Amino acid sequence: MASSEGFLTEEQREMFKLATQNAEILSSSPKSPSSLLSDHPLKVPASGKAPNTGIAVRHVRRTHSGKLGRAKKDGAGGKGTWGKLLDTDGESHIDRNDPNYDSGEEPYQLVGATISDPLDDYKKAVASIIEEYFSTGDVDVAASDLRELGSSEYHPYFIKRLVSMAMDRHDKEKEMASVLLSALYADVISPAQIRDGFVILLESADDLAVDILDAVDILALFLARAVVDDILPPAFLTRAEKTLPKSSNGFQVIQTAEKSYLSAPHHAELVERRWGGSTHITVEEVKKKITDLLREYVESGDTFEACRCIRQLGVSFFHHEVVKRALVLAMEIRTAEPLILKLLKEAAEEGLISSSQMVKGFSRLEESLNDLALDIPSAKALFQLLVPVAISEGWLDASFVKSSGDNGEVPKEDGKIRRYKEEVVTIIHEYFLSDDIPELIRSLEDLGAPEFNPIFMKKLITLAMDRKNREKEMASVLLSALHIEIFSTEDIVNGFVLLLESAEDTALDILDASNELALFLARAVIDDVLAPLNLEEIGSKLAPNCSGSETVRMARSLIAARHAGERLLRCWGGGTGWAVEDAKDKIMKLLEEYESGGVVGEACQCIRDLGMPFFNHEVVKKALVMAMEKKNDRMLDLLQECFNEGLITTNQMTKGFSRIKEGLDDLALDIPNAKEKFSFYLEHAQNKGWLLPVFGDGPIPAVAN
């Protein structure tokens, strides 16, 4: 029998031969197409003809599993097939050293990334701000940092974090937290955010109580303090109480605040002093402590103990006062000089007293040498000897001599200004002793230098800031009187500009200078010495980011607070011996006596005896109200006599009528014909020339009560 090849046509044999050759060359498979064919011989009909002419063979590819695998397009194999001709058995590896290496061919790898929560980031940031504030006590820096942080929508969480961190610390930090909240109110944190922050605190009171045993009482005190400081309205307690379960600690906090703190007699004073009063140690206390520790050091000679005491004061920004007082002590007690120089050198080498504080201490002493020479005649000569010693030993920077001038003296200022300053310092000191405003005004008029009025004002407030609240109140009262009598609004504005421009220098001697200047500025607005628009004028004359600009913003916040008038009128603890309420009572009594049959001359003398010419507008106001109530125009005779004598000035008359005009709607509730009577009095006053012409030109500016 012929071989199986005899069944193929010549054409089929040729195609078979080519396929066999190609397979041997290109395929590395263990089985060639020829062997595949020998394993599976092609069956043909007995007639010897192929089933399909032109087709050499059906290539049947079978998998080892016996399943049929069909080839993919372009010859790529399906499951169990051989794949493309150029496919290799091994995996393809990318060689980074290959000149044709492309990093884009590297396989991608998904890397998991943590998504940060903005609120968590905010909480971490404010925790750092609060910690720094508790360390430094610098309200301005804390406010600036919080403002720069942004994310104002999260400020309620700042309040929660501040209070909760303070609750677990000493009374000092609790007081500091309350002071900071008051400082941030309305300026950095809105009233609504303050309320939301305390709501969050009340809702988390149960959690706080787990870690802090007396959390309810402490949080109640914070709540009461916020109400006393006018950063929370009293109605907040009622509204918040309705939203809390009666069994919750938050509800107990509100109950405690209302019953234990806000309902007690003199509760405001008690709440404000519960944590020891102000966090700001007074200048007098710091100076006394410095003097005491220096004298103890001179007696003991223990440098280590003296340095420890200086460090314990915790007022590194006030170390220039240590330097100044140490040098003065060395001049007073000549035998103590070696010990003093040793202490200053040791403090400088330890880094306890910085180079800048050392230079400032020497500068402060240099500026006061003229006054010091009155007590220590050789002060200037001794100072000239101390400076080169300090520089040669390396604890005083040599730049001090250059900044002071070749001869080591303060640069000379205009002789007239210097003499004026010396005169007004004496006048101000006498005023603080006598409380005699008319005498001070006469003294200023005798000086005959109205162009220096801003300098007087700067000196007045600077001297008052370094004294007790009595002198601060006297300075504010005097400012009102001067504005009426001899100072123009421009003088007052320029005086405050001078003060605010030197605010940073003032802060070197007065720890709380920024806050006190803000109070003086706000009080001037409340007393009608300045108009609110004048604050913008003052701010425009200062550098945008200076300490003075920040003080102006603080003053605006104080004025915008609830009950600002009443609070600022009492910011120094009352009057100069006359509280505002006392003065009003005395005015009312003298007017009642006059109305019941008193003599005009005697009434004028009583007004004069009050010694408050800046407050005579209250006499005008109460006289007009009494005339309306009693339906007795006899009061007009008294006002006429006061005007004729110059006892009540045109400015004070105008201000008194202005106050009546602003309160007419309220006054009409008690006196139905108040508006008609006021129109009659106004016409009478204008005919008599009592009022300024501007009074009838338009609406009177708002006057704070």
XYZ file of C-alpha atoms in Angstrom:
705
model
C 0.000 0.000 0.000
C 1.217 3.437 -0.731
C 2.192 5.692 2.118
C -0.146 8.203 3.517
C 1.628 10.918 1.563
C 0.203 9.344 -1.571
C -3.157 10.653 -0.637
C -1.982 14.335 -1.027
C -1.873 16.302 -4.199
C 1.358 17.912 -5.339
C 0.126 21.325 -4.232
C -0.724 19.999 -0.800
C 2.676 18.341 -0.510
C 4.416 21.656 -1.298
C 2.437 23.561 1.314
C 3.106 20.838 3.883
C 6.829 21.022 3.185
C 6.966 24.803 3.655
C 4.971 24.621 6.873
C 7.336 21.968 8.241
C 10.407 24.055 7.447
C 8.946 27.189 9.042
C 8.001 25.319 12.151
C 11.512 23.909 12.569
C 13.047 27.351 12.263
C 10.686 29.490 14.360
C 9.135 27.188 16.889
C 10.864 25.856 19.953
C 7.894 23.717 20.854
C 8.550 20.055 21.711
C 5.955 19.076 19.147
C 6.212 20.076 15.519
C 3.305 20.235 13.113
C 4.626 17.095 11.399
C 4.555 15.063 14.554
C 1.133 16.485 15.293
C -0.018 15.248 11.932
C 1.539 11.820 12.455
C -0.300 11.520 15.737
C -3.572 12.500 14.156
C -3.567 11.178 10.540
C -5.953 12.875 8.198
C -8.855 10.749 7.112
C -9.972 11.018 3.485
C -12.727 9.255 1.554
C -12.003 5.991 -0.185
C -12.245 7.679 -3.509
C -8.831 9.165 -2.809
C -9.981 12.773 -3.160
C -9.477 15.444 -0.646
C -12.630 16.846 0.930
C -11.749 20.481 0.082
C -9.563 21.364 -2.797
C -6.974 24.067 -2.049
C -6.737 23.411 1.693
C -3.734 21.401 2.618
C -4.652 20.434 6.110
C -6.787 21.449 9.129
C -4.357 22.366 11.918
C -6.045 21.057 15.006
C -4.404 22.297 18.197
C -5.366 20.490 21.337
C -4.461 21.304 24.901
C -2.857 18.802 27.184
C -6.073 18.794 29.179
C -7.966 17.575 26.176
C -9.945 20.834 25.802
C -10.106 22.682 22.549
C -8.372 26.128 22.648
C -9.016 28.473 19.791
C -6.330 30.937 18.767
C -6.897 34.653 19.253
C -6.611 37.334 16.606
C -3.069 37.941 15.266
C -2.056 34.471 16.405
C -1.981 35.212 20.123
C -2.916 32.117 22.015
C -6.000 31.519 24.025
C -5.924 29.243 27.015
C -3.675 26.257 26.319
C -2.287 27.666 23.017
C 1.245 28.637 22.067
C 0.770 32.417 21.788
C 2.429 34.676 19.195
C 5.582 33.625 17.401
C 7.673 36.192 19.329
C 6.265 35.327 22.765
C 8.799 33.920 25.231
C 8.260 31.606 28.135
C 9.862 33.913 30.774
C 8.578 37.240 32.120
C 9.830 40.479 30.632
C 12.204 42.440 32.912
C 12.931 46.180 32.612
C 16.609 47.031 32.736
C 17.152 50.547 34.169
C 20.670 50.516 32.730
C 19.351 49.989 29.197
C 19.973 53.131 27.046
C 16.381 52.832 25.818
C 14.956 52.621 29.362
C 11.708 54.527 29.753
C 10.404 55.144 33.276
C 6.888 55.209 31.868
C 7.161 51.459 31.305
C 7.571 50.814 35.029
C 4.552 49.084 36.575
C 2.277 51.393 38.597
C 1.957 50.899 42.323
C -0.947 52.347 44.318
C 0.206 53.942 47.556
C -2.254 54.656 50.344
C -2.284 58.289 51.640
C -3.862 59.622 54.824
C -6.389 62.426 54.213
C -5.942 65.124 56.870
C -8.977 66.585 58.603
C -8.887 70.443 58.612
C -10.560 70.494 62.034
C -7.902 68.187 63.508
C -5.164 70.386 62.041
C -6.875 73.470 63.525
C -7.136 71.889 66.980
C -3.428 70.990 66.970
C -2.476 74.515 65.885
C -4.595 76.271 68.537
C -3.272 73.964 71.253
C 0.195 75.278 70.444
C -1.055 78.901 70.511
C -2.713 78.344 73.902
C 0.369 76.699 75.395
C 2.523 79.610 74.256
C 0.018 82.096 75.685
C 0.013 80.338 79.063
C 3.812 80.592 79.052
C 4.156 84.233 77.952
C 0.858 85.844 78.958
C 1.030 87.959 75.782
C -2.572 88.601 74.732
C -1.576 90.552 71.618
C 0.612 87.733 70.272
C -2.099 85.132 70.923
C -4.687 87.272 69.117
C -2.305 87.842 66.201
C -1.468 84.132 65.931
C -5.131 83.154 65.959
C -5.923 85.770 63.324
C -3.085 84.532 61.092
C -4.201 80.912 61.513
C -7.448 81.669 59.667
C -10.202 79.013 59.631
C -12.464 81.375 61.549
C -15.351 78.937 61.145
C -13.614 76.721 63.736
C -13.230 79.458 66.397
C -15.903 77.872 68.668
C -13.523 74.912 69.038
C -10.757 77.330 70.072
C -12.966 78.484 72.952
C -13.619 74.908 74.007
C -9.914 74.052 73.815
C -8.837 77.187 75.707
C -11.284 76.697 78.581
C -10.821 72.933 78.838
C -7.011 73.297 78.957
C -7.278 76.050 81.602
C -9.698 74.001 83.722
C -7.003 71.422 84.379
C -4.425 74.028 85.456
C -3.867 76.593 88.189
C -5.964 79.682 88.894
C -3.429 81.796 87.030
C -4.187 80.005 83.735
C -7.940 80.151 84.392
C -7.722 83.920 84.841
C -5.538 84.193 81.741
C -8.113 82.257 79.706
C -10.903 84.629 80.779
C -8.771 87.670 80.005
C -7.944 86.305 76.536
C -11.601 85.596 75.758
C -12.506 89.192 76.620
C -9.652 90.490 74.467
C -10.659 88.357 71.465
C -14.371 89.163 71.774
C -15.760 91.009 68.710
C -12.254 91.696 67.407
C -11.055 88.199 66.461
C -13.952 85.964 67.551
C -17.520 87.051 66.850
C -20.193 87.088 69.592
C -22.017 84.225 67.843
C -18.856 82.104 67.896
C -18.386 82.857 71.604
C -21.899 81.548 72.242
C -21.321 78.461 70.074
C -18.069 77.737 71.886
C -19.768 77.766 75.290
C -22.579 75.590 73.937
C -19.975 73.008 72.897
C -18.426 73.245 76.375
C -21.771 72.679 78.076
C -22.541 69.719 75.839
C -19.157 68.155 76.670
C -19.425 68.825 80.425
C -20.083 65.120 81.097
C -16.817 64.156 79.404
C -14.874 66.918 81.164
C -16.199 65.739 84.535
C -14.536 62.351 83.985
C -11.048 63.896 84.001
C -11.643 66.985 86.185
C -13.341 66.332 89.511
C -14.785 69.829 90.042
C -15.487 70.443 86.353
C -19.064 71.603 86.994
C -18.015 74.327 89.431
C -15.069 75.520 87.317
C -17.112 75.627 84.120
C -19.901 77.463 85.964
C -17.370 80.072 87.038
C -16.118 80.461 83.461
C -19.714 80.908 82.351
C -20.433 83.489 85.064
C -17.215 85.325 84.248
C -18.215 85.497 80.571
C -21.530 87.089 81.574
C -19.822 89.557 83.932
C -17.320 90.454 81.190
C -20.220 91.057 78.774
C -19.035 88.531 76.224
C -22.144 86.414 76.864
C -25.633 87.904 77.378
C -27.493 86.776 80.530
C -30.246 85.421 78.270
C -27.777 82.844 76.959
C -28.143 80.864 80.190
C -31.907 80.563 79.805
C -31.730 79.541 76.154
C -28.933 77.023 76.691
C -30.690 75.521 79.703
C -33.684 74.563 77.552
C -31.531 72.561 75.139
C -29.794 70.408 77.772
C -31.161 67.333 79.582
C -31.836 68.035 83.246
C -29.723 65.067 84.228
C -26.655 66.341 82.349
C -23.671 68.086 83.887
C -24.159 70.935 81.420
C -27.531 71.679 82.996
C -25.918 71.630 86.449
C -23.258 74.071 85.223
C -25.919 76.622 84.288
C -27.766 76.128 87.568
C -24.541 76.645 89.533
C -23.595 79.752 87.541
C -27.005 81.341 88.133
C -27.509 80.458 91.790
C -23.996 80.417 93.222
C -22.312 83.202 91.281
C -24.601 85.545 89.338
C -27.246 85.876 92.072
C -24.860 86.724 94.902
C -24.497 90.319 96.180
C -21.581 92.126 94.496
C -21.284 89.105 92.232
C -19.316 90.932 89.532
C -16.481 91.816 91.878
C -16.483 88.354 93.457
C -16.390 86.568 90.095
C -13.624 88.791 88.726
C -11.441 88.140 91.781
C -12.220 84.438 92.227
C -9.009 83.399 90.468
C -6.840 86.014 92.086
C -7.681 89.062 90.014
C -5.744 90.298 87.046
C -3.099 88.082 85.477
C -1.006 91.153 84.850
C 1.255 91.890 87.795
C 1.351 95.627 88.381
C 4.400 97.683 87.563
C 4.722 98.754 91.197
C 4.804 95.120 92.358
C 7.474 94.141 89.837
C 9.645 97.134 90.673
C 9.311 96.435 94.390
C 10.304 92.797 93.921
C 13.318 93.825 91.845
C 14.432 96.329 94.475
C 13.991 93.783 97.270
C 15.951 91.028 95.543
C 18.800 93.424 94.674
C 19.094 94.643 98.272
C 19.032 91.064 99.557
C 21.778 90.225 97.067
C 23.947 93.136 98.253
C 23.610 91.818 101.806
C 24.203 88.127 101.016
C 26.424 88.254 97.926
C 24.787 85.037 96.633
C 24.857 85.504 92.849
C 23.226 82.136 92.129
C 20.240 82.935 94.389
C 19.858 86.416 92.885
C 19.789 84.965 89.344
C 17.209 82.421 90.466
C 14.994 85.188 91.858
C 15.301 87.221 88.646
C 14.336 84.154 86.609
C 11.426 83.435 88.955
C 9.936 86.879 88.282
C 8.978 85.595 84.831
C 9.210 89.032 83.176
C 12.082 88.632 80.725
C 10.800 91.577 78.696
C 11.204 93.759 81.831
C 14.783 92.781 82.686
C 15.974 96.223 81.600
C 14.431 97.442 84.854
C 16.680 95.006 86.757
C 19.693 96.512 84.975
C 18.589 100.065 85.639
C 17.831 99.541 89.324
C 21.019 97.542 89.846
C 23.121 100.379 88.426
C 21.291 102.964 90.545
C 21.932 100.829 93.629
C 25.618 100.655 92.701
C 25.688 104.474 92.583
C 23.851 104.820 95.886
C 25.962 102.244 97.759
C 29.489 102.591 96.429
C 30.711 99.501 98.274
C 28.100 97.422 96.433
C 29.428 98.270 92.970
C 31.675 95.168 92.593
C 28.834 92.849 93.586
C 26.377 94.569 91.222
C 28.783 94.362 88.282
C 29.418 90.699 89.081
C 25.672 89.973 89.093
C 25.047 91.736 85.778
C 27.997 89.975 84.171
C 26.817 86.592 85.441
C 23.229 87.230 84.280
C 24.492 88.232 80.814
C 26.780 85.196 80.463
C 23.972 82.830 81.491
C 21.673 84.422 78.922
C 19.320 85.397 81.732
C 19.440 89.072 80.697
C 19.621 89.444 76.940
C 21.940 91.875 75.175
C 19.025 94.042 74.066
C 17.614 94.214 77.611
C 21.055 95.154 78.933
C 21.360 97.989 76.401
C 17.830 99.182 77.197
C 18.589 99.198 80.906
C 21.646 101.410 80.367
C 19.656 103.626 77.974
C 16.835 104.084 80.494
C 19.275 105.076 83.184
C 21.041 107.461 80.823
C 17.752 109.201 80.020
C 17.013 109.759 83.715
C 20.494 110.958 84.718
C 19.361 114.577 85.100
C 16.667 113.612 87.608
C 18.962 111.097 89.306
C 21.623 113.768 89.761
C 19.269 115.586 92.166
C 19.645 112.665 94.607
C 23.099 111.443 93.553
C 25.176 114.463 92.467
C 27.916 112.289 90.963
C 25.460 110.139 88.954
C 26.650 111.315 85.522
C 30.329 110.820 86.336
C 29.695 107.386 87.823
C 27.668 106.375 84.792
C 30.518 107.409 82.492
C 32.825 105.106 84.481
C 30.450 102.126 84.469
C 29.847 102.051 80.699
C 33.459 101.289 79.591
C 33.811 98.643 82.322
C 30.673 96.856 81.117
C 31.804 97.006 77.475
C 35.339 95.799 78.239
C 33.993 92.811 80.201
C 31.736 91.881 77.284
C 28.289 92.120 78.891
C 27.294 95.465 77.317
C 27.273 95.774 73.534
C 29.708 98.361 72.185
C 26.929 99.727 69.955
C 25.511 101.407 73.062
C 28.167 104.132 72.909
C 27.491 104.795 69.218
C 23.737 105.021 69.742
C 24.233 107.381 72.669
C 26.592 109.727 70.849
C 30.300 110.316 71.128
C 30.047 111.830 74.579
C 27.616 109.242 75.912
C 24.859 111.805 76.478
C 21.331 111.789 75.213
C 20.991 114.024 72.137
C 19.878 117.499 73.074
C 16.321 118.459 72.168
C 14.951 121.913 71.619
C 15.486 123.964 74.780
C 11.962 125.374 74.752
C 10.394 121.919 74.567
C 12.668 120.639 77.322
C 11.713 123.506 79.630
C 8.045 123.002 78.773
C 8.247 119.302 79.687
C 9.899 120.107 83.000
C 7.201 122.659 83.800
C 4.256 120.424 82.902
C 5.633 117.477 84.881
C 5.553 119.686 87.971
C 2.043 120.918 87.105
C 0.775 117.343 86.631
C 2.303 116.153 89.899
C 0.623 119.045 91.732
C -2.682 118.163 90.101
C -2.419 114.530 91.226
C -1.939 115.821 94.774
C -4.546 118.606 94.800
C -7.169 117.432 92.281
C -7.577 121.136 91.368
C -8.564 121.345 87.692
C -9.101 125.146 87.535
C -5.643 125.727 89.002
C -4.054 123.394 86.450
C -5.834 125.184 83.596
C -4.571 128.543 84.874
C -1.033 127.144 85.076
C -1.200 125.918 81.485
C -2.522 129.267 80.292
C 0.337 131.003 82.109
C 2.848 128.873 80.199
C 1.447 130.341 76.976
C 2.458 127.450 74.721
C -0.752 126.040 73.175
C 1.278 124.552 70.310
C 2.659 122.042 72.832
C -0.760 120.856 74.029
C -0.277 117.380 72.460
C 3.001 117.033 74.376
C 1.216 117.900 77.630
C -1.432 115.289 76.896
C 1.176 112.615 76.192
C 2.992 113.469 79.426
C -0.246 113.443 81.440
C -1.314 109.958 80.321
C 2.201 108.506 80.494
C 2.605 109.661 84.096
C -0.890 108.426 85.000
C -0.260 104.987 83.490
C 2.630 104.427 85.877
C 0.421 105.227 88.889
C -2.703 103.872 90.524
C -6.260 103.872 89.209
C -7.007 107.109 91.073
C -4.500 109.034 88.942
C -5.713 107.328 85.768
C -9.255 108.450 86.512
C -8.007 111.952 87.286
C -6.198 112.060 83.933
C -9.366 111.063 82.026
C -11.430 113.634 83.907
C -8.820 116.334 83.279
C -8.802 115.504 79.581
C -12.552 116.163 79.434
C -12.123 119.502 81.187
C -9.221 120.560 78.962
C -11.165 119.695 75.835
C -13.950 122.001 76.871
C -11.746 124.861 77.997
C -8.441 125.124 76.123
C -7.661 121.974 74.072
C -8.989 121.473 70.541
C -9.983 118.077 69.168
C -6.903 118.285 66.944
C -4.723 118.664 70.059
C -6.280 115.535 71.550
C -5.883 113.548 68.321
C -2.234 114.574 67.949
C -1.571 113.778 71.600
C -2.894 110.236 71.170
C -0.848 109.829 67.978
C 2.286 110.765 69.946
C 1.350 108.255 72.639
C 0.641 105.429 70.207
C 3.776 106.060 68.156
C 5.849 105.513 71.289
C 3.684 102.655 72.609
C 6.435 100.062 72.228
C 8.869 102.180 74.246
C 6.202 102.840 76.876
C 5.639 99.084 77.187
C 9.248 98.696 78.329
C 8.390 100.520 81.569
C 4.679 99.728 81.877
C 3.787 96.061 81.483
C 0.159 96.533 80.461
C 0.686 99.713 78.427
C -1.240 98.557 75.350
C -4.416 97.705 77.294
C -4.274 100.893 79.365
C -3.775 103.086 76.298
C -6.782 101.382 74.693
C -8.834 102.211 77.801
C -7.734 105.861 77.723
C -8.618 106.047 74.032
C -12.023 104.385 74.490
C -12.763 106.518 77.558
C -12.030 109.668 75.517
C -14.723 108.612 73.041
C -17.232 107.860 75.808
C -16.500 111.256 77.397
C -17.098 113.009 74.036
C -13.519 114.202 73.989
C -13.135 112.304 70.703
C -15.701 111.216 68.147
C -15.622 107.600 66.904
C -14.437 108.896 63.521
C -11.369 110.339 65.241
C -10.212 106.776 65.929
C -10.005 106.199 62.172
C -8.062 109.448 61.816
C -5.624 108.363 64.536
C -5.255 104.904 63.001
C -4.509 106.376 59.565
C -1.519 108.261 61.007
C 0.084 105.066 62.363
C 1.984 102.275 60.634
C -0.442 99.428 59.705
C 1.104 96.644 61.805
C 2.569 98.595 64.708
C 1.623 98.215 68.353
C -0.271 101.521 68.245
C -2.564 100.306 65.439
C -3.394 97.230 67.473
C -4.254 99.482 70.439
C -6.683 101.485 68.269
C -8.400 98.247 67.192
C -8.624 97.207 70.832
C -10.237 100.554 71.711
C -12.844 100.044 68.980
C -13.684 96.639 70.458
C -14.095 98.137 73.929
C -16.468 100.796 72.591
C -18.498 98.239 70.622
C -19.114 96.018 73.673
C -22.454 95.961 75.467
C -22.847 98.590 78.201
C -19.569 100.106 77.023
C -20.438 103.547 78.389
C -21.064 102.404 81.923
C -18.102 100.038 81.980
C -15.611 102.550 80.600
C -16.779 105.317 82.903
C -15.872 102.998 85.773
C -12.799 101.397 84.197
C -10.486 103.065 86.724
C -12.724 102.200 89.655
C -14.753 105.398 89.983
C -14.013 109.077 90.063
C -11.348 111.366 91.310
C -12.963 111.544 94.670
C -16.217 112.298 92.834
C -17.879 109.252 91.347
C -20.171 110.022 88.408
C -23.241 108.971 90.369
C -22.190 111.114 93.339
C -21.819 114.143 91.086
C -25.270 113.564 89.576
C -26.813 113.282 93.056
C -25.207 116.567 94.165
C -26.426 118.333 91.022
C -29.946 117.051 91.568
C -29.978 118.193 95.222
C -28.742 121.718 94.474
C -31.330 122.097 91.675
C -34.115 120.874 93.956
C -33.062 123.365 96.624
C -33.011 126.172 94.067
C -36.405 125.144 92.636
C -37.976 125.145 96.125
C -37.072 128.793 96.661
C -33.318 129.041 96.651
C -31.250 132.049 95.607
C -29.650 132.165 92.155
C -26.274 133.291 93.510
C -26.165 130.483 96.045
C -27.039 127.884 93.377
C -24.245 129.232 91.145
C -21.799 128.965 94.033
C -22.816 125.346 94.650
C -22.215 124.549 90.978
C -18.836 126.234 91.217
C -18.006 124.269 94.386
C -18.536 121.003 92.546
C -15.248 121.742 90.781
C -16.308 119.803 87.698
C -16.647 122.319 84.846
C -16.315 119.513 82.313
C -19.504 117.992 83.787
C -21.657 121.135 83.724
C -23.583 119.795 80.731
C -25.240 117.491 83.295
C -26.406 120.597 85.181
C -28.004 121.891 81.961
C -29.625 118.543 81.209
C -31.077 118.015 84.695
C -32.229 121.637 84.915
C -34.212 121.316 81.678
C -35.746 117.970 82.712
C -36.751 119.416 86.070
C -38.296 122.445 84.343
C -40.398 120.095 82.194
C -41.473 117.957 85.158
C -42.277 120.848 87.522
C -43.702 123.024 84.734
C -41.628 125.809 86.180
C -39.436 127.900 83.898
C -37.468 129.311 86.828
C -34.590 127.015 85.832
C -34.029 129.157 82.754
C -33.102 132.053 85.057
C -30.446 129.907 86.706
C -29.006 128.854 83.348
C -28.957 132.462 82.217
C -27.020 133.532 85.305
C -24.544 130.655 84.897
C -24.012 131.653 81.284
C -23.566 135.341 82.146
C -20.918 134.476 84.761
C -19.096 132.135 82.404
C -19.764 129.322 84.836
C -21.355 127.210 82.099
C -19.662 127.611 78.736
C -21.324 127.559 75.311
C -19.859 124.118 74.696
C -21.336 122.740 77.891
C -24.701 124.374 77.155
C -24.725 122.832 73.683
C -23.791 119.418 75.028
C -26.539 119.589 77.660
C -29.197 120.466 75.066
C -27.808 117.712 72.813
C -28.308 115.098 75.491
C -31.905 116.187 76.014
C -32.559 116.106 72.267
C -31.217 112.555 71.945
C -33.349 111.284 74.828
C -36.598 113.028 73.881
C -38.397 109.845 72.808
C -37.738 108.188 76.160
C -38.454 111.405 78.038
C -41.844 111.730 76.311
C -42.972 108.491 77.971
C -42.880 110.249 81.361
C -43.535 113.818 80.222
C -46.105 113.792 77.369
C -45.399 117.375 76.262
C -41.606 117.004 76.485
C -41.033 117.710 72.783
C -43.104 120.894 72.833
C -41.370 122.161 75.966
C -37.943 121.335 74.496
C -38.768 123.313 71.343
C -39.639 126.306 73.524
C -36.410 126.001 75.580
C -34.329 125.537 72.431
C -35.728 128.694 70.861
C -35.126 130.594 74.097
C -31.516 129.366 74.284
C -30.808 130.288 70.670
C -32.242 133.765 71.165
C -30.037 134.244 74.253
C -26.922 133.017 72.442
C -26.330 130.072 74.753
C -25.732 127.520 71.992
C -23.214 126.984 69.233
C -24.595 127.842 65.766
C -23.941 124.258 64.597
C -26.590 122.930 66.997
C -29.490 123.640 64.631
C -27.734 122.621 61.404
C -28.423 118.898 61.592
C -28.631 115.844 63.820
C -26.447 115.919 66.898
C -23.705 113.240 67.027
C -24.452 110.343 69.330
C -23.293 110.919 72.885
C -22.517 107.913 75.079
C -24.070 107.915 78.510
